mmCIF file of C-alpha atoms in Angstrom:
data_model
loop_
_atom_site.group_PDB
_atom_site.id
_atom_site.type_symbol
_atom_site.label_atom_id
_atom_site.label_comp_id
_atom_site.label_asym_id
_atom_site.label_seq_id
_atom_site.Cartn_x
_atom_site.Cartn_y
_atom_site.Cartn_z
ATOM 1 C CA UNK A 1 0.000 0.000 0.000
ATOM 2 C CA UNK A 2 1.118 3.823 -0.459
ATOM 3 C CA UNK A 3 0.033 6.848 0.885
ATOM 4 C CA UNK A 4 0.085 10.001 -0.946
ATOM 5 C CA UNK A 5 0.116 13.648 -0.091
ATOM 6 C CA UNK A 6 -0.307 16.379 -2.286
ATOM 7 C CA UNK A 7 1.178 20.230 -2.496
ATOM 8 C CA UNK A 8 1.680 22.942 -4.303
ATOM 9 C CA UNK A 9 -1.712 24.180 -5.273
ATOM 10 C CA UNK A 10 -2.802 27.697 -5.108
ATOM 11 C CA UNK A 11 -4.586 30.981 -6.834
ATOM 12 C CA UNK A 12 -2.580 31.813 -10.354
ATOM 13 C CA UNK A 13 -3.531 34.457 -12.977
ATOM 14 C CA UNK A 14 -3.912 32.155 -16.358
ATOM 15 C CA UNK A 15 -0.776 32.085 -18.401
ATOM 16 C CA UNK A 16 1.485 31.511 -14.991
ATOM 17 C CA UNK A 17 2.871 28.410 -14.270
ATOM 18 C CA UNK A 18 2.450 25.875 -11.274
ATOM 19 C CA UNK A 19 4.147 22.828 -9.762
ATOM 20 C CA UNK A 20 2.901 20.267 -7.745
ATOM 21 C CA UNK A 21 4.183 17.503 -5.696
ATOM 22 C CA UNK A 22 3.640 14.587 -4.373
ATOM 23 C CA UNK A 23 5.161 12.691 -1.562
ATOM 24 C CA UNK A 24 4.286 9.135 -1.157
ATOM 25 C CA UNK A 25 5.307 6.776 2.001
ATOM 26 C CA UNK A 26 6.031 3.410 1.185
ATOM 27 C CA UNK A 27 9.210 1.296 0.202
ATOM 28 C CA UNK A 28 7.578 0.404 -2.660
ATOM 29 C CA UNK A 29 7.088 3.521 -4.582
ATOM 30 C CA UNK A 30 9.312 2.766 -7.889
ATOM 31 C CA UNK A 31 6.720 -0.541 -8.390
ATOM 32 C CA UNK A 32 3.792 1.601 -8.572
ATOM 33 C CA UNK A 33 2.921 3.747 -12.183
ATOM 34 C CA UNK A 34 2.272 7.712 -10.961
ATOM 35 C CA UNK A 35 -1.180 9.980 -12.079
ATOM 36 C CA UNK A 36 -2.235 13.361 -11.878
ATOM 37 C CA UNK A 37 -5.662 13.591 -12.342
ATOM 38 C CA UNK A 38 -8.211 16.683 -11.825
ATOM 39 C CA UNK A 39 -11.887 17.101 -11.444
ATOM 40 C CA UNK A 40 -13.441 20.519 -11.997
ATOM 41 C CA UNK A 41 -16.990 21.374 -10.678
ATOM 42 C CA UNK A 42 -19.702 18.913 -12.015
ATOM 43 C CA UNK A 43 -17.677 17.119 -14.018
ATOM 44 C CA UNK A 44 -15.889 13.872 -13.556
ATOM 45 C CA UNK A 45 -12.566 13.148 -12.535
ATOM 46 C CA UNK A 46 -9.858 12.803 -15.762
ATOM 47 C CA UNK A 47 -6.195 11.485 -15.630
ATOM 48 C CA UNK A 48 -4.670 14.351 -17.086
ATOM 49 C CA UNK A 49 -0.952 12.642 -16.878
ATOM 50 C CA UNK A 50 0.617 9.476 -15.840
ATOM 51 C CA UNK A 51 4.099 8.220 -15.678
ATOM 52 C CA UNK A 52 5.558 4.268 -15.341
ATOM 53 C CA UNK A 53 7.177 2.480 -13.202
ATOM 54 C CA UNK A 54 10.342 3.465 -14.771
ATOM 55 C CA UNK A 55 9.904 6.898 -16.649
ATOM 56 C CA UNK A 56 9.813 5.400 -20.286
ATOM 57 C CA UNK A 57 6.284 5.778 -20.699
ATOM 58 C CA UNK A 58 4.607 8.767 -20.223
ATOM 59 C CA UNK A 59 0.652 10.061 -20.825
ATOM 60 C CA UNK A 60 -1.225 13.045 -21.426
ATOM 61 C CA UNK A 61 -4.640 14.643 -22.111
ATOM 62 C CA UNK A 62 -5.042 16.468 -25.207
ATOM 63 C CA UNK A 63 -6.220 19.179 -22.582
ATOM 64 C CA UNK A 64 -2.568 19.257 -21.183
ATOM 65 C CA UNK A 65 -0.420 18.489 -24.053
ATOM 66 C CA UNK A 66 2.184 20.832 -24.484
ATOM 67 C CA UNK A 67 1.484 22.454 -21.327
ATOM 68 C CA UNK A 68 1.787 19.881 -18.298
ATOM 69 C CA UNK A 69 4.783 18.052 -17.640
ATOM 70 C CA UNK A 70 5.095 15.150 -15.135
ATOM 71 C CA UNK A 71 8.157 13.948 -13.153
ATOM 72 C CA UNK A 72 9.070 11.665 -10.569
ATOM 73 C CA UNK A 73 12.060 10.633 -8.575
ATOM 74 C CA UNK A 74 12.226 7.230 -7.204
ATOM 75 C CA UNK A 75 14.876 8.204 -4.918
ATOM 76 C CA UNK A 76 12.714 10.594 -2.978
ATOM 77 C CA UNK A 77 9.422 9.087 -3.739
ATOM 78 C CA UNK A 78 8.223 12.003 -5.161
ATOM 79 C CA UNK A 79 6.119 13.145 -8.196
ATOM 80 C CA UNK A 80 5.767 16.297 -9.828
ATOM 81 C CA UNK A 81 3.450 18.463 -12.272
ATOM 82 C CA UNK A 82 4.717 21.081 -13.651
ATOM 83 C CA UNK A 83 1.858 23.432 -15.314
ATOM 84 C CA UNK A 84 2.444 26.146 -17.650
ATOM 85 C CA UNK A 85 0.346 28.502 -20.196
ATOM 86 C CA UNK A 86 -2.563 27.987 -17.576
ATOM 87 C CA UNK A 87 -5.918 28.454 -18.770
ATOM 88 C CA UNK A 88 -9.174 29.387 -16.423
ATOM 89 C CA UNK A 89 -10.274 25.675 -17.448
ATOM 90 C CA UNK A 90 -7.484 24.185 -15.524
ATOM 91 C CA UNK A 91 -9.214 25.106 -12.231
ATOM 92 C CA UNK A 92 -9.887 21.998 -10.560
ATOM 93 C CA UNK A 93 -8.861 19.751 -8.076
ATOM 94 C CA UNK A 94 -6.144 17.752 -8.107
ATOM 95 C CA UNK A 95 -5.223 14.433 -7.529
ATOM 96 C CA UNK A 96 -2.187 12.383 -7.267
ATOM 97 C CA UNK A 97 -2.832 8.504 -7.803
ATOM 98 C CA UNK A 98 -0.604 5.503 -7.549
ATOM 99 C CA UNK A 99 -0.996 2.092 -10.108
ATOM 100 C CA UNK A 100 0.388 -0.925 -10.163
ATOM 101 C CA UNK A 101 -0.014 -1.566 -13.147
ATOM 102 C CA UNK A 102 0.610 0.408 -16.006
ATOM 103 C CA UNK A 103 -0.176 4.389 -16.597
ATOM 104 C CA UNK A 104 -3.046 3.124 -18.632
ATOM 105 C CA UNK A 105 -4.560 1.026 -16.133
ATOM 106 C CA UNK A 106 -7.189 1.728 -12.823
ATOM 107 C CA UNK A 107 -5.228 3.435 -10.409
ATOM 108 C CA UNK A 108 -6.069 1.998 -6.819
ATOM 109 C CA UNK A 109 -4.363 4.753 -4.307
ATOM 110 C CA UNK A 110 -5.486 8.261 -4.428
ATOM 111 C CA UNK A 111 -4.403 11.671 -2.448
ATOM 112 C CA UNK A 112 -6.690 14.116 -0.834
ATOM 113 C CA UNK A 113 -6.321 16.499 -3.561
ATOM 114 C CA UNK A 114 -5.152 20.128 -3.745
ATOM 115 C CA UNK A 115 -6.995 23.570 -5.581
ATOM 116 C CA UNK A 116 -5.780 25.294 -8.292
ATOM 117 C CA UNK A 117 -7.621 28.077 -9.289
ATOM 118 C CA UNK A 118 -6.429 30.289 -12.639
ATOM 119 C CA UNK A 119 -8.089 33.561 -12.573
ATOM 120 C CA UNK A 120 -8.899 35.239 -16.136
#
């Protein structure tokens, strides 16, 4: 099992930039495929980005493309979205999830989420 916490959300004005992070506990972090996903007001929760096991596959919305990029670091158990060109649609809530499968697959661990907001 893994536990994940999230940071680095916040209030930006759109075309600013963002990272977050996530921590996860566990010795077991490096087996487990890494998500960001977000979930805006009435609308469901997307992955947005996903990266394996070991860094050679990686995953994106069409939303994101371009934009988003996501890291991790096996070393510190850490994973990272970095956000720029923000948009008023990226306001959400997001979520860091853990796999272990692939990025493609259902992703069974899930933070408590963090708010970004992108003002026009």
């Amino acid at each position: 099992q893994v536990q994940l916490v999230e940071s680095g959300g916040g209030l930006v004005q759109a075309g600013g930039s963002l990272t977050l992070s996530c921590a996860a506990s566990g010795r077991t972090f490096s087996s487990y495929a890494m998500g960001w996903f977000r979930q805006a007001p009435g609308q469901e929760r997307k992955r947005i980005a996903a990266i394996s096991q070991s860094t050679d596959v990686t995953y994106y919305d069409d939303s994101v493309k371009g934009r988003f990029a996501i890291s991790r670091d096996n070393a510190k158990n850490t994973v990272n979205l970095h956000m720029n060109s923000l948009k008023p649609e990226d306001t959400a809530v997001y979520y860091c999830a853990a796999s272990p499968r692939s990025v493609f697959g259902k992703f069974d661990y899930w933070g408590q989420g963090t708010q970004v907001t992108v003002s026009s």
